């Protein structure tokens, strides 16, 4: 069965600094998708970034980028120039083509210190 | 464009009762997924509907059921409530094809006493 593991329950970062959130997953599939979602204290979950497994190039969205290591089954999120508004729960998620079922990790709470 | 709406936002029920939660997707979205979120467990996938058909379901007991209507609105029902069913129930909508972004609603906070 596919699993997603986020081993850091909580992380802290100083404003303007860079932080990396870790995510590992287990799968025997070759075609899948990986996502990072952000859930601010207001609880509306929003997509931060996504990565197709077949793409070797790491996805980037403004200050957010991923380090996708397919062989190691690792998918970390790097947040550059951290802002107070980045404080939230971050969830890593996995989806397999054609199953329409997404598996989420347990989340990492990110605190941004002023 | 209006976002995903969920009703009610908060609900308190007693053990043994049943509950129905509603989700209205973004206009044009045909897929609705349901998740149970609890502290320490993250989001657990319940089921996904597309054009009134359940395409996949998670590992939850049969007390959890759902359906989707022709206008893509979806409901989930939990019968014979247990204390462990207390959670935030999130629904997410999308166009229904792989890799399309899921848009989440604010959730329904269910407390079972």
mmCIF file with all atom_site columns, N, CA and C in Angstrom, chain A residues 25-58:
data_model
loop_
_atom_site.group_PDB
_atom_site.id
_atom_site.type_symbol
_atom_site.label_atom_id
_atom_site.label_alt_id
_atom_site.label_comp_id
_atom_site.label_asym_id
_atom_site.label_entity_id
_atom_site.label_seq_id
_atom_site.pdbx_PDB_ins_code
_atom_site.Cartn_x
_atom_site.Cartn_y
_atom_site.Cartn_z
_atom_site.occupancy
_atom_site.B_iso_or_equiv
_atom_site.pdbx_formal_charge
_atom_site.auth_seq_id
_atom_site.auth_comp_id
_atom_site.auth_asym_id
_atom_site.auth_atom_id
_atom_site.pdbx_PDB_model_num
ATOM 1   N N  . UNK A 1 25 ? 7.709  8.895  0.647   1.00 0.00 ? 25 UNK A N  1
ATOM 2   C CA . UNK A 1 25 ? 6.540  8.120  0.278   1.00 0.00 ? 25 UNK A CA 1
ATOM 3   C C  . UNK A 1 25 ? 6.990  6.734  -0.152  1.00 0.00 ? 25 UNK A C  1
ATOM 4   N N  . UNK A 1 26 ? 6.059  5.854  -0.157  1.00 0.00 ? 26 UNK A N  1
ATOM 5   C CA . UNK A 1 26 ? 6.362  4.488  -0.564  1.00 0.00 ? 26 UNK A CA 1
ATOM 6   C C  . UNK A 1 26 ? 5.347  4.064  -1.610  1.00 0.00 ? 26 UNK A C  1
ATOM 7   N N  . UNK A 1 27 ? 5.825  3.598  -2.728  1.00 0.00 ? 27 UNK A N  1
ATOM 8   C CA . UNK A 1 27 ? 4.941  3.151  -3.790  1.00 0.00 ? 27 UNK A CA 1
ATOM 9   C C  . UNK A 1 27 ? 5.695  2.236  -4.727  1.00 0.00 ? 27 UNK A C  1
ATOM 10  N N  . UNK A 1 28 ? 4.951  1.375  -5.393  1.00 0.00 ? 28 UNK A N  1
ATOM 11  C CA . UNK A 1 28 ? 5.547  0.532  -6.425  1.00 0.00 ? 28 UNK A CA 1
ATOM 12  C C  . UNK A 1 28 ? 5.138  1.021  -7.819  1.00 0.00 ? 28 UNK A C  1
ATOM 13  N N  . UNK A 1 29 ? 4.342  2.087  -7.829  1.00 0.00 ? 29 UNK A N  1
ATOM 14  C CA . UNK A 1 29 ? 3.888  2.648  -9.098  1.00 0.00 ? 29 UNK A CA 1
ATOM 15  C C  . UNK A 1 29 ? 4.987  3.490  -9.732  1.00 0.00 ? 29 UNK A C  1
ATOM 16  N N  . UNK A 1 30 ? 4.925  3.637  -11.047 1.00 0.00 ? 30 UNK A N  1
ATOM 17  C CA . UNK A 1 30 ? 5.900  4.476  -11.736 1.00 0.00 ? 30 UNK A CA 1
ATOM 18  C C  . UNK A 1 30 ? 5.283  5.792  -12.190 1.00 0.00 ? 30 UNK A C  1
ATOM 19  N N  . UNK A 1 31 ? 3.950  5.824  -12.293 1.00 0.00 ? 31 UNK A N  1
ATOM 20  C CA . UNK A 1 31 ? 3.249  7.005  -12.758 1.00 0.00 ? 31 UNK A CA 1
ATOM 21  C C  . UNK A 1 31 ? 2.395  7.549  -11.613 1.00 0.00 ? 31 UNK A C  1
ATOM 22  N N  . UNK A 1 32 ? 2.808  8.666  -11.068 1.00 0.00 ? 32 UNK A N  1
ATOM 23  C CA . UNK A 1 32 ? 2.062  9.228  -9.933  1.00 0.00 ? 32 UNK A CA 1
ATOM 24  C C  . UNK A 1 32 ? 2.336  10.715 -9.839  1.00 0.00 ? 32 UNK A C  1
ATOM 25  N N  . UNK A 1 33 ? 1.634  11.336 -8.909  1.00 0.00 ? 33 UNK A N  1
ATOM 26  C CA . UNK A 1 33 ? 1.763  12.773 -8.723  1.00 0.00 ? 33 UNK A CA 1
ATOM 27  C C  . UNK A 1 33 ? 2.017  13.048 -7.249  1.00 0.00 ? 33 UNK A C  1
ATOM 28  N N  . UNK A 1 34 ? 2.715  14.111 -6.987  1.00 0.00 ? 34 UNK A N  1
ATOM 29  C CA . UNK A 1 34 ? 2.996  14.528 -5.619  1.00 0.00 ? 34 UNK A CA 1
ATOM 30  C C  . UNK A 1 34 ? 2.600  15.986 -5.453  1.00 0.00 ? 34 UNK A C  1
ATOM 31  N N  . UNK A 1 35 ? 2.103  16.300 -4.274  1.00 0.00 ? 35 UNK A N  1
ATOM 32  C CA . UNK A 1 35 ? 1.602  17.641 -4.010  1.00 0.00 ? 35 UNK A CA 1
ATOM 33  C C  . UNK A 1 35 ? 2.047  18.114 -2.631  1.00 0.00 ? 35 UNK A C  1
ATOM 34  N N  . UNK A 1 36 ? 2.126  19.407 -2.506  1.00 0.00 ? 36 UNK A N  1
ATOM 35  C CA . UNK A 1 36 ? 2.213  20.042 -1.192  1.00 0.00 ? 36 UNK A CA 1
ATOM 36  C C  . UNK A 1 36 ? 1.008  20.968 -1.061  1.00 0.00 ? 36 UNK A C  1
ATOM 37  N N  . UNK A 1 37 ? 0.281  20.780 0.047   1.00 0.00 ? 37 UNK A N  1
ATOM 38  C CA . UNK A 1 37 ? -0.863 21.617 0.350   1.00 0.00 ? 37 UNK A CA 1
ATOM 39  C C  . UNK A 1 37 ? -0.569 22.395 1.629   1.00 0.00 ? 37 UNK A C  1
ATOM 40  N N  . UNK A 1 38 ? -1.145 23.581 1.691   1.00 0.00 ? 38 UNK A N  1
ATOM 41  C CA . UNK A 1 38 ? -0.990 24.446 2.858   1.00 0.00 ? 38 UNK A CA 1
ATOM 42  C C  . UNK A 1 38 ? -2.361 24.654 3.501   1.00 0.00 ? 38 UNK A C  1
ATOM 43  N N  . UNK A 1 39 ? -2.414 24.495 4.815   1.00 0.00 ? 39 UNK A N  1
ATOM 44  C CA . UNK A 1 39 ? -3.663 24.725 5.545   1.00 0.00 ? 39 UNK A CA 1
ATOM 45  C C  . UNK A 1 39 ? -3.415 25.781 6.604   1.00 0.00 ? 39 UNK A C  1
ATOM 46  N N  . UNK A 1 40 ? -3.770 27.038 6.309   1.00 0.00 ? 40 UNK A N  1
ATOM 47  C CA . UNK A 1 40 ? -3.598 28.115 7.294   1.00 0.00 ? 40 UNK A CA 1
ATOM 48  C C  . UNK A 1 40 ? -4.554 27.909 8.460   1.00 0.00 ? 40 UNK A C  1
ATOM 49  N N  . UNK A 1 41 ? -4.370 28.658 9.512   1.00 0.00 ? 41 UNK A N  1
ATOM 50  C CA . UNK A 1 41 ? -5.251 28.512 10.680  1.00 0.00 ? 41 UNK A CA 1
ATOM 51  C C  . UNK A 1 41 ? -6.730 28.636 10.353  1.00 0.00 ? 41 UNK A C  1
ATOM 52  N N  . UNK A 1 42 ? -7.112 29.301 9.303   1.00 0.00 ? 42 UNK A N  1
ATOM 53  C CA . UNK A 1 42 ? -8.518 29.415 8.908   1.00 0.00 ? 42 UNK A CA 1
ATOM 54  C C  . UNK A 1 42 ? -9.040 28.104 8.345   1.00 0.00 ? 42 UNK A C  1
ATOM 55  N N  . UNK A 1 43 ? -8.147 27.128 8.094   1.00 0.00 ? 43 UNK A N  1
ATOM 56  C CA . UNK A 1 43 ? -8.464 25.764 7.688   1.00 0.00 ? 43 UNK A CA 1
ATOM 57  C C  . UNK A 1 43 ? -8.818 25.541 6.225   1.00 0.00 ? 43 UNK A C  1
ATOM 58  N N  . UNK A 1 44 ? -8.832 26.551 5.384   1.00 0.00 ? 44 UNK A N  1
ATOM 59  C CA . UNK A 1 44 ? -9.086 26.295 3.962   1.00 0.00 ? 44 UNK A CA 1
ATOM 60  C C  . UNK A 1 44 ? -7.781 25.831 3.337   1.00 0.00 ? 44 UNK A C  1
ATOM 61  N N  . UNK A 1 45 ? -7.755 24.604 2.877   1.00 0.00 ? 45 UNK A N  1
ATOM 62  C CA . UNK A 1 45 ? -6.555 23.997 2.306   1.00 0.00 ? 45 UNK A CA 1
ATOM 63  C C  . UNK A 1 45 ? -6.338 24.517 0.896   1.00 0.00 ? 45 UNK A C  1
ATOM 64  N N  . UNK A 1 46 ? -5.106 24.873 0.565   1.00 0.00 ? 46 UNK A N  1
ATOM 65  C CA . UNK A 1 46 ? -4.814 25.336 -0.790  1.00 0.00 ? 46 UNK A CA 1
ATOM 66  C C  . UNK A 1 46 ? -3.574 24.624 -1.317  1.00 0.00 ? 46 UNK A C  1
ATOM 67  N N  . UNK A 1 47 ? -3.538 24.423 -2.613  1.00 0.00 ? 47 UNK A N  1
ATOM 68  C CA . UNK A 1 47 ? -2.412 23.764 -3.260  1.00 0.00 ? 47 UNK A CA 1
ATOM 69  C C  . UNK A 1 47 ? -1.242 24.720 -3.339  1.00 0.00 ? 47 UNK A C  1
ATOM 70  N N  . UNK A 1 48 ? -0.061 24.246 -2.959  1.00 0.00 ? 48 UNK A N  1
ATOM 71  C CA . UNK A 1 48 ? 1.156  25.055 -3.034  1.00 0.00 ? 48 UNK A CA 1
ATOM 72  C C  . UNK A 1 48 ? 1.926  24.727 -4.305  1.00 0.00 ? 48 UNK A C  1
ATOM 73  N N  . UNK A 1 49 ? 2.102  23.431 -4.532  1.00 0.00 ? 49 UNK A N  1
ATOM 74  C CA . UNK A 1 49 ? 2.938  23.027 -5.653  1.00 0.00 ? 49 UNK A CA 1
ATOM 75  C C  . UNK A 1 49 ? 2.667  21.561 -5.970  1.00 0.00 ? 49 UNK A C  1
ATOM 76  N N  . UNK A 1 50 ? 2.876  21.159 -7.223  1.00 0.00 ? 50 UNK A N  1
ATOM 77  C CA . UNK A 1 50 ? 2.672  19.768 -7.598  1.00 0.00 ? 50 UNK A CA 1
ATOM 78  C C  . UNK A 1 50 ? 3.786  19.319 -8.538  1.00 0.00 ? 50 UNK A C  1
ATOM 79  N N  . UNK A 1 51 ? 3.997  18.029 -8.544  1.00 0.00 ? 51 UNK A N  1
ATOM 80  C CA . UNK A 1 51 ? 5.085  17.441 -9.323  1.00 0.00 ? 51 UNK A CA 1
ATOM 81  C C  . UNK A 1 51 ? 4.606  16.149 -9.965  1.00 0.00 ? 51 UNK A C  1
ATOM 82  N N  . UNK A 1 52 ? 4.832  16.009 -11.268 1.00 0.00 ? 52 UNK A N  1
ATOM 83  C CA . UNK A 1 52 ? 4.547  14.746 -11.929 1.00 0.00 ? 52 UNK A CA 1
ATOM 84  C C  . UNK A 1 52 ? 5.792  13.872 -11.819 1.00 0.00 ? 52 UNK A C  1
ATOM 85  N N  . UNK A 1 53 ? 5.610  12.606 -11.520 1.00 0.00 ? 53 UNK A N  1
ATOM 86  C CA . UNK A 1 53 ? 6.747  11.724 -11.286 1.00 0.00 ? 53 UNK A CA 1
ATOM 87  C C  . UNK A 1 53 ? 7.618  11.550 -12.520 1.00 0.00 ? 53 UNK A C  1
ATOM 88  N N  . UNK A 1 54 ? 7.016  11.676 -13.706 1.00 0.00 ? 54 UNK A N  1
ATOM 89  C CA . UNK A 1 54 ? 7.792  11.438 -14.920 1.00 0.00 ? 54 UNK A CA 1
ATOM 90  C C  . UNK A 1 54 ? 8.693  12.623 -15.272 1.00 0.00 ? 54 UNK A C  1
ATOM 91  N N  . UNK A 1 55 ? 8.463  13.754 -14.619 1.00 0.00 ? 55 UNK A N  1
ATOM 92  C CA . UNK A 1 55 ? 9.274  14.933 -14.894 1.00 0.00 ? 55 UNK A CA 1
ATOM 93  C C  . UNK A 1 55 ? 10.511 14.950 -13.991 1.00 0.00 ? 55 UNK A C  1
ATOM 94  N N  . UNK A 1 56 ? 11.658 15.061 -14.589 1.00 0.00 ? 56 UNK A N  1
ATOM 95  C CA . UNK A 1 56 ? 12.879 15.099 -13.806 1.00 0.00 ? 56 UNK A CA 1
ATOM 96  C C  . UNK A 1 56 ? 13.117 16.474 -13.203 1.00 0.00 ? 56 UNK A C  1
ATOM 97  N N  . UNK A 1 57 ? 12.600 17.495 -13.875 1.00 0.00 ? 57 UNK A N  1
ATOM 98  C CA . UNK A 1 57 ? 12.803 18.851 -13.392 1.00 0.00 ? 57 UNK A CA 1
ATOM 99  C C  . UNK A 1 57 ? 11.955 19.115 -12.163 1.00 0.00 ? 57 UNK A C  1
ATOM 100 N N  . UNK A 1 58 ? 12.574 19.692 -11.150 1.00 0.00 ? 58 UNK A N  1
ATOM 101 C CA . UNK A 1 58 ? 11.854 20.024 -9.930  1.00 0.00 ? 58 UNK A CA 1
ATOM 102 C C  . UNK A 1 58 ? 10.912 21.198 -10.162 1.00 0.00 ? 58 UNK A C  1
#
